[in-house]
Coordinates of C-alpha atoms and ligand atoms in Angstrom, one line a residue:
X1 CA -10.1 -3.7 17.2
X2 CA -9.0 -4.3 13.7
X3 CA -10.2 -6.6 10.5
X4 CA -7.3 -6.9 8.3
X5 CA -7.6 -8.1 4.8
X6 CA -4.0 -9.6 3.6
X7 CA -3.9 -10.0 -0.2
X8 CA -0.9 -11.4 -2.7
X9 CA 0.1 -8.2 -5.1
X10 CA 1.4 -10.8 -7.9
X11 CA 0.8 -13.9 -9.0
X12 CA 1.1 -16.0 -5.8
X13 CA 3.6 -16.9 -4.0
X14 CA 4.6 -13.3 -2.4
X15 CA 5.3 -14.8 1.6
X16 CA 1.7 -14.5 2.2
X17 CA 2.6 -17.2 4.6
X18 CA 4.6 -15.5 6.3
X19 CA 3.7 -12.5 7.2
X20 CA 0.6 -13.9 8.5
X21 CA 3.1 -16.0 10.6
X22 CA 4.5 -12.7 11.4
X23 CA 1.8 -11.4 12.7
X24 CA 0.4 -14.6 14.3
X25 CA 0.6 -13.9 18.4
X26 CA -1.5 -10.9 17.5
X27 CA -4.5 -12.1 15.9
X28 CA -7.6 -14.0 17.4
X29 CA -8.4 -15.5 14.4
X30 CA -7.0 -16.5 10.7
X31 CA -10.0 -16.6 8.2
X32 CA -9.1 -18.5 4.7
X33 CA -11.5 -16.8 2.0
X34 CA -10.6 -18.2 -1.4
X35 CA -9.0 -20.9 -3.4
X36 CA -8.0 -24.4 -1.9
X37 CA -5.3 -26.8 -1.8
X38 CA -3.4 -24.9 -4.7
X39 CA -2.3 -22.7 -2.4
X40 CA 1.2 -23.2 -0.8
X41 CA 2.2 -21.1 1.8
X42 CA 5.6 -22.5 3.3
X43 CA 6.0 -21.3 6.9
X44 CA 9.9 -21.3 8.7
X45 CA 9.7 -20.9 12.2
X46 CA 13.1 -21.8 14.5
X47 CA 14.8 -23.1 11.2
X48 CA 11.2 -25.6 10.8
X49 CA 9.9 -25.5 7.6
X50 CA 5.9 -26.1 7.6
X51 CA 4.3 -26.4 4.0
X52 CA 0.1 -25.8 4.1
X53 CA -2.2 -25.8 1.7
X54 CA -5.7 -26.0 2.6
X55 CA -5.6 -25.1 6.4
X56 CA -4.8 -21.0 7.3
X57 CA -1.1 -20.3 7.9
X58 CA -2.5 -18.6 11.8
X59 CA -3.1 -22.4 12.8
X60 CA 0.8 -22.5 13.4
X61 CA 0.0 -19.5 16.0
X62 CA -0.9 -21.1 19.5
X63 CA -3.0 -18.2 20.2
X64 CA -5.3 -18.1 17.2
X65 CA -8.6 -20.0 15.9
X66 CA -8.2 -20.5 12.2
X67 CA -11.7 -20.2 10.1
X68 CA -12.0 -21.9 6.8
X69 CA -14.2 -19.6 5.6
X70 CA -17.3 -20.1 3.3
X71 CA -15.2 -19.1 0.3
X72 CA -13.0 -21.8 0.5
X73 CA -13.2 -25.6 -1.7
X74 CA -12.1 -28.3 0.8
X75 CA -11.0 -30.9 -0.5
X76 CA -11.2 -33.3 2.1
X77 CA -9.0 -35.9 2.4
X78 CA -6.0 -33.2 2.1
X79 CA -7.5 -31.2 5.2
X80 CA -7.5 -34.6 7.5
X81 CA -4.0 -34.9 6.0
X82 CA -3.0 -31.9 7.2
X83 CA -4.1 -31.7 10.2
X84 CA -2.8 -35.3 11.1
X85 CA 1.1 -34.0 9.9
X86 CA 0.8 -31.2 11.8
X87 CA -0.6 -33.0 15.0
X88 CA 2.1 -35.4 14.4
X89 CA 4.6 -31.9 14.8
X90 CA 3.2 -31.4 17.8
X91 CA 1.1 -28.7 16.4
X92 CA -2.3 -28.4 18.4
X93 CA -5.6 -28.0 15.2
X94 CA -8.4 -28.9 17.4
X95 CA -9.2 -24.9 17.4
X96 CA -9.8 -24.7 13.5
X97 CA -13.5 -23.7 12.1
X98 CA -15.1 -24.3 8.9
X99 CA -17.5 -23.1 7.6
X100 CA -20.9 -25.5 6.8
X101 CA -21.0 -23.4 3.7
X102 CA -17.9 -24.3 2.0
X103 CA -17.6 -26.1 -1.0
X104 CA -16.2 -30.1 -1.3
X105 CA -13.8 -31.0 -4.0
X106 CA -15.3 -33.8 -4.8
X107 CA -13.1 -36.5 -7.1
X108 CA -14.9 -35.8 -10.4
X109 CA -13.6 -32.7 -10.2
X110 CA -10.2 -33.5 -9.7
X111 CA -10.7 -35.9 -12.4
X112 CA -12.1 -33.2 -14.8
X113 CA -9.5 -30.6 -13.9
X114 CA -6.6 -32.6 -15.6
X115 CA -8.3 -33.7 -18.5
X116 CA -9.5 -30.7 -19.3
X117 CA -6.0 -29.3 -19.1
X118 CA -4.6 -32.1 -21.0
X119 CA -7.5 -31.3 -24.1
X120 CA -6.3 -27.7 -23.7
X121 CA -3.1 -28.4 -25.1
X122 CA -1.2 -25.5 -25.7
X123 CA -3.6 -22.9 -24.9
X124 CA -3.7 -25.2 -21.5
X125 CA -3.7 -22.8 -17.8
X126 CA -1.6 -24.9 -16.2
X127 CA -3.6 -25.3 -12.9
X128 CA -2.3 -27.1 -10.1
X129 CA -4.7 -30.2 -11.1
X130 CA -6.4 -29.6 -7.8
X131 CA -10.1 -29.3 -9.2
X132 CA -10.3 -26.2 -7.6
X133 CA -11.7 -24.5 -11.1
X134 CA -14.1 -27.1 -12.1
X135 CA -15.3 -27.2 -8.1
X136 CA -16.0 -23.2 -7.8
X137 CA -17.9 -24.1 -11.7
X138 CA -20.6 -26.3 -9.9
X139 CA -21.0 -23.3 -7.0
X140 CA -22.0 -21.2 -9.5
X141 CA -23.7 -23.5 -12.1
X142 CA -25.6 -24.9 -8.3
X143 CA -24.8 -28.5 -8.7
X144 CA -22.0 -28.1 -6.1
X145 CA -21.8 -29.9 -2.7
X146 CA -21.6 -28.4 0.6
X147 CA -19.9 -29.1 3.8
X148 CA -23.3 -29.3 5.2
X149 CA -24.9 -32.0 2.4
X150 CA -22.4 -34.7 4.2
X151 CA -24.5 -34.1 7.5
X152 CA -27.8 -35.6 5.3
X153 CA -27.1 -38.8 3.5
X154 CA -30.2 -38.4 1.6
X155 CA -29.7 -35.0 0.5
X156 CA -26.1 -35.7 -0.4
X157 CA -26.9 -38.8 -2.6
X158 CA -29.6 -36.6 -4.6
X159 CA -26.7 -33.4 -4.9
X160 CA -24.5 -36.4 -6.3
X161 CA -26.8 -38.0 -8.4
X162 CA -27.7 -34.5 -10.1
X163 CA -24.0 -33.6 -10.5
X164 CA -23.0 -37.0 -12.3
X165 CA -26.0 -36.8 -14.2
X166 CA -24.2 -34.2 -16.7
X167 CA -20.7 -34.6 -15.6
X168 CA -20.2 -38.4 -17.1
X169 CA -21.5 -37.5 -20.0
X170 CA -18.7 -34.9 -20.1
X171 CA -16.3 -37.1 -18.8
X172 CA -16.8 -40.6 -21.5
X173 CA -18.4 -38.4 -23.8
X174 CA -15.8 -35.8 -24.7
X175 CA -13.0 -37.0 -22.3
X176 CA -13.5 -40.6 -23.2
X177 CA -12.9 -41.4 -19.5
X178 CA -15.6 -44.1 -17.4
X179 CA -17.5 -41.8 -15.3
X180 CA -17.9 -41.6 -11.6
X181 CA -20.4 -43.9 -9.8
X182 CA -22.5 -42.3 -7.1
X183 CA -22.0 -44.6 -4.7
X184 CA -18.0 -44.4 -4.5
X185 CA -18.5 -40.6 -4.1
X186 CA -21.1 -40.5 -1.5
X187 CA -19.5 -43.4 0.2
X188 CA -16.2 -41.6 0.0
X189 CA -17.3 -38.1 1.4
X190 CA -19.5 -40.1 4.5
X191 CA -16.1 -41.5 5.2
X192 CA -15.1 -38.0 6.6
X193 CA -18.3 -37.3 8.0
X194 CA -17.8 -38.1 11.9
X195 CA -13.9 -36.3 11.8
X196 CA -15.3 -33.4 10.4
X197 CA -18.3 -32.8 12.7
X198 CA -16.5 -30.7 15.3
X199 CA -14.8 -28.4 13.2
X200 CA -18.6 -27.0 11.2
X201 CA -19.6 -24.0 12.7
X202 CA -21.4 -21.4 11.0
X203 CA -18.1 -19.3 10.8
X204 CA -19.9 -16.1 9.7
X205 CA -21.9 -15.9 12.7
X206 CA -19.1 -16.6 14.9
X207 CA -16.6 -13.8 13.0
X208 CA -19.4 -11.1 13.8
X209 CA -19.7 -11.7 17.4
X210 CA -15.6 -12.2 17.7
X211 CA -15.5 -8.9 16.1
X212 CA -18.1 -7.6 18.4
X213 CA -16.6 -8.9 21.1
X214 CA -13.2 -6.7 20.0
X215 CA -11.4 -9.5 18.9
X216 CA -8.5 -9.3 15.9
X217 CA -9.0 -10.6 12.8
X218 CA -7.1 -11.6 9.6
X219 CA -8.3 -13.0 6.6
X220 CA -5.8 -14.3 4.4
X221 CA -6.1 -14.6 0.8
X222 CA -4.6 -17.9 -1.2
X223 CA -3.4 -16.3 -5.0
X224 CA -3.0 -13.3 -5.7
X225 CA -4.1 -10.2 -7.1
X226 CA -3.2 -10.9 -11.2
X227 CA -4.9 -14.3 -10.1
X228 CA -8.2 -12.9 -9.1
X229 CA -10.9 -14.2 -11.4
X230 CA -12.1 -10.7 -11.8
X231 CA -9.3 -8.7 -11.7
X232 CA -6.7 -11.1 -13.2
X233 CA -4.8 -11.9 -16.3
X234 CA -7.9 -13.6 -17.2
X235 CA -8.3 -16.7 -18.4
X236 CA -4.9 -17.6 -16.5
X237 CA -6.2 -16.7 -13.5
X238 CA -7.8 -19.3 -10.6
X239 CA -11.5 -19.7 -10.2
X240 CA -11.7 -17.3 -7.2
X241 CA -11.4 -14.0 -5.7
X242 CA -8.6 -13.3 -4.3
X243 CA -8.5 -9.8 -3.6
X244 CA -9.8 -7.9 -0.8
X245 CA -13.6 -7.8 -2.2
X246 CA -13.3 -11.9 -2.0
X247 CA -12.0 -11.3 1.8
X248 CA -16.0 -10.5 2.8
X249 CA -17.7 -12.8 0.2
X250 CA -15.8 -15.4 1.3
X251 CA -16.0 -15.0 4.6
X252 CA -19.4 -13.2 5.7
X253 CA -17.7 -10.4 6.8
X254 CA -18.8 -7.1 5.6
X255 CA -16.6 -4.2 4.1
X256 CA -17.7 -2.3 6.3
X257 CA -16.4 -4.2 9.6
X258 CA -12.1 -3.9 7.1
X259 CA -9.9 -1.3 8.8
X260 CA -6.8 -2.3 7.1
X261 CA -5.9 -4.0 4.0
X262 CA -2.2 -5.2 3.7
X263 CA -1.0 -6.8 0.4
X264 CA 2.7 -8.5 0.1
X265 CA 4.6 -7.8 -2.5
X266 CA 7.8 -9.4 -3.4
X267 CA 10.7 -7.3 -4.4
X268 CA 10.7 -9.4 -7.9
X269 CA 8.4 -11.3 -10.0
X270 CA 6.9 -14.7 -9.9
X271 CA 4.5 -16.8 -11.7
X272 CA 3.3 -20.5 -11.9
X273 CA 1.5 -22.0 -14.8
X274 CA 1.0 -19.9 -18.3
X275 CA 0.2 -16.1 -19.1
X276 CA 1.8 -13.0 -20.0
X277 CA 4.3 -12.0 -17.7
X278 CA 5.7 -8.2 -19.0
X279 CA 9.1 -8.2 -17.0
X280 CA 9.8 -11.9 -17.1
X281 CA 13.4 -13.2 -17.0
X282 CA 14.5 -15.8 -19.4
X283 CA 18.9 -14.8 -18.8
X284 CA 21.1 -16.1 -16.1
X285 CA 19.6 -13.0 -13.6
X286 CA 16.1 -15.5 -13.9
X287 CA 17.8 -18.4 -12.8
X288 CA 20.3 -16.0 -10.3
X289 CA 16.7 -15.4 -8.4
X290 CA 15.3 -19.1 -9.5
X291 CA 18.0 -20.0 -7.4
X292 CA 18.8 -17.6 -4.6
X293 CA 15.2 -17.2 -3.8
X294 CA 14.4 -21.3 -4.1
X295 CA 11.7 -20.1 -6.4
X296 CA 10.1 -23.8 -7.3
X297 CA 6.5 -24.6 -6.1
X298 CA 5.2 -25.5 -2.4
X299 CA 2.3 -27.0 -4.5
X300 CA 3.6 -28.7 -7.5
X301 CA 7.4 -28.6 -7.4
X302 CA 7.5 -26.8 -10.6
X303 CA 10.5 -24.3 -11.5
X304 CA 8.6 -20.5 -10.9
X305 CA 8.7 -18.0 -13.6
X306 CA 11.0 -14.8 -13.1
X307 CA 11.0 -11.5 -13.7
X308 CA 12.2 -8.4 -12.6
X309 CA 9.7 -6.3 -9.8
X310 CA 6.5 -4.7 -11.8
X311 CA 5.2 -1.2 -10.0
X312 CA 2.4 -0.9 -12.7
X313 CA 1.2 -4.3 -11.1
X314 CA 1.7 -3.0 -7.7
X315 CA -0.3 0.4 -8.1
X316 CA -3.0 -1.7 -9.3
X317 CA -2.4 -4.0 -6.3
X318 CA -2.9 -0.9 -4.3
X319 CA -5.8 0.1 -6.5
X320 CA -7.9 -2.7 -6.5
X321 CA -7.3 -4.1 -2.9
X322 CA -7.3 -0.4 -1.5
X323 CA -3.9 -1.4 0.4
X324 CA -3.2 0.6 3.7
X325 CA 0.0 -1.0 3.5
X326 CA 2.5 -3.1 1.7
X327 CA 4.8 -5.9 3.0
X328 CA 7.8 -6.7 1.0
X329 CA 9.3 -9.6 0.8
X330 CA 12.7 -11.8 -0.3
X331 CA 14.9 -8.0 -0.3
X332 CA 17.8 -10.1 0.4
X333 CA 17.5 -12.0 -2.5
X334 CA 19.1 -9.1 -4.6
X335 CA 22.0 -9.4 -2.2
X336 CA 24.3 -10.9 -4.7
X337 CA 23.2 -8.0 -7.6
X338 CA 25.0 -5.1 -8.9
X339 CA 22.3 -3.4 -9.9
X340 CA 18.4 -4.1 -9.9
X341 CA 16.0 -3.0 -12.9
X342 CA 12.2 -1.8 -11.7
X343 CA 10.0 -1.4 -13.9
X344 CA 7.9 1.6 -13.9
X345 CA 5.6 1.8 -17.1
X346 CA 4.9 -0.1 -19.9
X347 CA 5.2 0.9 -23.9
X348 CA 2.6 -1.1 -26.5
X349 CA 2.6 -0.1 -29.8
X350 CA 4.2 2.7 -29.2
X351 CA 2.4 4.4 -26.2
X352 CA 3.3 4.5 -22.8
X353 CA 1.1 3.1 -20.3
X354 CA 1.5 4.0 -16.7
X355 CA -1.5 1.9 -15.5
X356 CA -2.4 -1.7 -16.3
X357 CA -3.4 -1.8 -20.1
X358 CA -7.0 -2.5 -19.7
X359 CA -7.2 -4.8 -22.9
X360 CA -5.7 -7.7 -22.6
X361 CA -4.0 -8.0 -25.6
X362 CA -1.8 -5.3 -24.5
X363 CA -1.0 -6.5 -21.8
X364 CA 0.3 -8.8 -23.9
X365 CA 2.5 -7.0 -25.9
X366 CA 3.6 -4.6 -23.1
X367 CA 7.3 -4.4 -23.0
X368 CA 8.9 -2.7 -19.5
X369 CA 10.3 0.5 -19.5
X370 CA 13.0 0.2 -16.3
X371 CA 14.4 2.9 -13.9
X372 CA 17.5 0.4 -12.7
X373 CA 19.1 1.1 -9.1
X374 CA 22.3 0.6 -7.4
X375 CA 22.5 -3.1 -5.6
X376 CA 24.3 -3.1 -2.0
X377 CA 26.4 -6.0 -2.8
X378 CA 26.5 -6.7 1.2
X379 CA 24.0 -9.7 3.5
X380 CA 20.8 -8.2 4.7
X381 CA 19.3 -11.3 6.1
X382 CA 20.5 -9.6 10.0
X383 CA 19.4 -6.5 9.8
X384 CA 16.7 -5.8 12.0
X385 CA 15.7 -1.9 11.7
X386 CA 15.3 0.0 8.8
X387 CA 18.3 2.4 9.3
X388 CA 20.6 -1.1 9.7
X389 CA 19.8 -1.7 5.7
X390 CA 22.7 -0.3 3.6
X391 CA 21.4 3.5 1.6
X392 CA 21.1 1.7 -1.2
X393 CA 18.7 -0.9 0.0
X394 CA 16.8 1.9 2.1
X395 CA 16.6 3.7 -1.4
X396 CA 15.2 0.7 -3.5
X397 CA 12.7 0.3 -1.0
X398 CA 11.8 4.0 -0.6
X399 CA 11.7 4.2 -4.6
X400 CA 9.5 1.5 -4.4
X401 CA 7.2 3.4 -1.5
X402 CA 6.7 6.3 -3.8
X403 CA 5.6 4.5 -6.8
X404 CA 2.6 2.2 -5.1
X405 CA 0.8 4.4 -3.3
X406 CA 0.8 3.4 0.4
X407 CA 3.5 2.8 2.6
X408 CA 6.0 -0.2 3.2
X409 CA 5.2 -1.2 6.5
X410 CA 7.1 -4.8 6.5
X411 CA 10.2 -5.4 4.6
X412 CA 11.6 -9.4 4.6
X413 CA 15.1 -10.0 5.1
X414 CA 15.3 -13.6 5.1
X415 CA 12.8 -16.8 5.5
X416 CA 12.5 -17.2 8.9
X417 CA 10.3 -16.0 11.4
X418 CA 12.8 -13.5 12.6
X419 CA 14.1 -12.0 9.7
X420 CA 11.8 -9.0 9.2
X421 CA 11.6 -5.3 9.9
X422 CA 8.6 -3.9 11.2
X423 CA 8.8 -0.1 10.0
X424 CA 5.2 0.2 10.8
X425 CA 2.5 -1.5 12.7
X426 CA -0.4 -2.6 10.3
X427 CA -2.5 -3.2 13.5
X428 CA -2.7 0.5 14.7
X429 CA -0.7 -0.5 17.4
X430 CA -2.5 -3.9 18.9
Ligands
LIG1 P1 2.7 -17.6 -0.2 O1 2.1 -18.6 -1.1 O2 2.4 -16.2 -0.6 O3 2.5 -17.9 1.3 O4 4.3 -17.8 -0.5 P2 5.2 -19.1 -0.6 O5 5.3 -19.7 0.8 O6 4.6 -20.0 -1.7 O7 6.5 -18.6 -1.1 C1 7.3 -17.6 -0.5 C2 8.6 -18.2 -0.1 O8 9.5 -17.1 0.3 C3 8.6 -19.1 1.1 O9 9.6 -20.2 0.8 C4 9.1 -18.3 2.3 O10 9.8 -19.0 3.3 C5 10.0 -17.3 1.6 N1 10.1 -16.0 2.2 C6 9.1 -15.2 2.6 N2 9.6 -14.0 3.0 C7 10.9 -14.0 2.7 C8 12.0 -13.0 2.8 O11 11.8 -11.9 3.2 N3 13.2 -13.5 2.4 C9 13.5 -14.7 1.9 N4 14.7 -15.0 1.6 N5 12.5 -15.6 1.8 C10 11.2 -15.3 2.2
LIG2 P1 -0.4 -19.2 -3.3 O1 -1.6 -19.0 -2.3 C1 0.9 -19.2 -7.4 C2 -2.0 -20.6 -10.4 C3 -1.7 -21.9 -11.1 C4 -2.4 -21.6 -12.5 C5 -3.6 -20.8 -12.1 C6 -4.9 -21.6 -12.0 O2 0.6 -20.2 -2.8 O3 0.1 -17.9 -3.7 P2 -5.8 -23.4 -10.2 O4 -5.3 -24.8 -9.8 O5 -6.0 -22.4 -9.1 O6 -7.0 -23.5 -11.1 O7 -4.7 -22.8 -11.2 O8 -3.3 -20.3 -10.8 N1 -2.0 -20.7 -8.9 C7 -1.0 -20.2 -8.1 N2 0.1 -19.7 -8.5 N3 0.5 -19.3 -6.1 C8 -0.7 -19.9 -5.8 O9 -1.2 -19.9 -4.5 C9 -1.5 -20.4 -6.8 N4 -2.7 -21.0 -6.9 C10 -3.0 -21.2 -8.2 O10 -0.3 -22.2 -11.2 O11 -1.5 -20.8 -13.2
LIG3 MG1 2.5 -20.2 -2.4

């Protein structure tokens, strides 16, 4: 029985949500690896629209146990809200696991998120302002708290002793802000201790005996691919992995328990928050999609950054995350269009690059070079098999196929839960 690794090709915000969603009455279990509450994955099911953050999108699926996985910073105040909106939908969470090795956002870190953005200034990320980088900074500097300190007042109060110790000299010192006091924080992460207890498991454990035990497994990534701390447009990148080597990290599972790896890929361009962006729109076609595609963040509400679809960034998608298979989504956004530029290479300085430019001042200065298709001018959104598409929109996506090196398996038609077309099944037939 399958492990399947789902992955964003872009920069967020591809329908990872979705297709997980898709997927859902399938799966056993939904594993979050990576990132935190700045993920937004929004979720339409029956014409219902469900925004999540922090939890997995599989804990809309009756059948399935979602894992916060070890990977994961919780910040917990937004996980009991969460859960209590979606219990107040009528949505059952009492399955969900975490892990007693994830890391807490604790509020210093919040705190130290902004104002480190705000003394960025113009050369500022433009995080989400969730503390998520300045959380996944104390895992690696050790200084971080666990999901398992809270279980140990003692041990707790020392974790946040040594923490504050250096951070409020950072934050009066440089930031000029009063500093934290370790009371309020210990006193403020007990407060969750005795709603929390039921959900700690050690998830890692549990995973390898589900998988032994045949079960299916998904493990969804928050970000995306060009976010990926490693593999991203670094610095504007999160403080994670969120490709599919962060999908066993993150989780405890190892590589070599993955079967599939499936990575979404929208049929244009989006980004949050600063970086280069090669193909990015700034003409009436970027607000065309801005506006047809409701391209403003589940997060932060902001106004998403266009551009027309990338395949350079999608072979390297393919590359990196060694995708079996791609889902993409939003096709019937280019409904409205008479014709729809790809790009298929770059040019800097002159030379034309057919790979991701692995200096980062090139990819900088990359500018497209565009192959630029026939629109089908005709609604989408009902079609329900591959054949029903209009040739041109079978074309696009076929032109697509051949460029990213593994097959389109899923191809979005609309929002909703229904509006897909399974060409493939990326669970060898489960
Ligand atoms: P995620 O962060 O990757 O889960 O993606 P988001 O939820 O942030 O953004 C994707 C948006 O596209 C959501 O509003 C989805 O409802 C919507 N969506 C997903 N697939 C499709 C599709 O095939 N067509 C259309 N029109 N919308 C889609
Ligand atoms: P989903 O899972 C799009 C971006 C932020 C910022 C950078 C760093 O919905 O695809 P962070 O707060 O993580 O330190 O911000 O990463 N970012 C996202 N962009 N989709 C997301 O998640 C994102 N999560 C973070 O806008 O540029
Ligand atoms: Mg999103």
């Amino acid at each position: 029985m399958p492990v399947i690794v789902l992955v964003g090709a872009q920069w967020g915000d591809e329908g990872k949500g979705k297709a997980t969603d898709l997927l859902g009455d399938r799966l056993d279990y939904v594993v979050k690896f990576n990132g935190g509450n700045n993920a937004g994955h929004t979720v339409v099911i029956d014409g219902e629209k469900y925004a999540l953050h922090l939890l997995p999108s599989g804990i809309l699926s009756p059948g399935v146990v979602p894992v916060i996985g070890n990977g994961v910073v919780v910040d917990l105040n937004v996980l009991f809200q969460e859960i209590d909106g979606l219990e107040a939908r009528g949505i059952d969470t009492s399955r969900l696991r975490i892990s007693a090795n994830a890391h807490v956002i604790a509020s210093y870190n919040r705190t130290l998120d902004k104002v480190t953005e705000r003394f960025l200034g113009s050369r500022r990320i433009g995080t989400t302002g969730r503390g998520i980088g300045p959380t996944y900074a104390d895992k690696m500097n050790r200084v971080g708290i666990r999901v398992q300190d809270l279980f140990d007042e003692s041990i707790l109060r020392q974790k946040v002793t040594a923490a504050l110790g250096f951070k409020n000299q950072v934050l009066s010192k440089i930031y000029n802000r009063t500093g934290a006091k370790v009371d309020d924080v210990v006193q403020e992460l007990l407060s969750y201790v005795e709603r929390l207890r039921p959900y700690v498991a050690d998830t890692a454990l549990e995973l390898s005996q589900a998988i032994d035990g045949g079960k299916v497994v998904l493990c969804e990534a928050g970000q995306a691919t060009l976010l990926d701390v490693d593999h991203g447009t670094y610095p504007f990148v999160t403080s994670s992995n969120a490709t599919s080597g962060g999908a066993c990290t993150g989780s405890g599972i190892p590589p070599t328990r993955i079967d599939r790896v499936v990575a979404v890929l929208k049929a244009f361009t989006t980004r949050v928050g600063e970086g280069p962006f090669p193909t990015e729109l700034h003409d009436k076609f970027g607000d065309y999609l801005r506006e047809v595609g409701h391209e403003y963040g589940t997060t932060t509400g902001r106004p998403r950054r266009i551009g027309w679809l990338d395949l350079v960034i999608g072979r390297y998608a393919q590359r990196i995350n060694g995708v079996t298979d791609f889902a993409m989504t939003k096709l019937d956004n280019y409904d409205g269009l008479d014709e729809i530029p790809v790009c298929v290479a770059y040019e800097v300085n002159g030379v034309r690059h057919d790979e991701m430019p692995v200096n980062q001042t090139d990819f900088h200065h990359a500018v497209p070079i565009f192959e630029t298709l026939p629109g089908w001018k005709q609604d989408i959104s009902g079609c329900r098999k591959f054949e029903d598409l209009p040739q041109e929109a079978q074309d696009f996506v076929e032109f697509v196929e051949a460029r990213i090196g593994a097959r389109i398996s899923i191809v979005g038609v609309g929002p909703g839960r229904e509006a897909v077309i399974e060409r493939h099944s990326v669970l060898g037939g489960v």
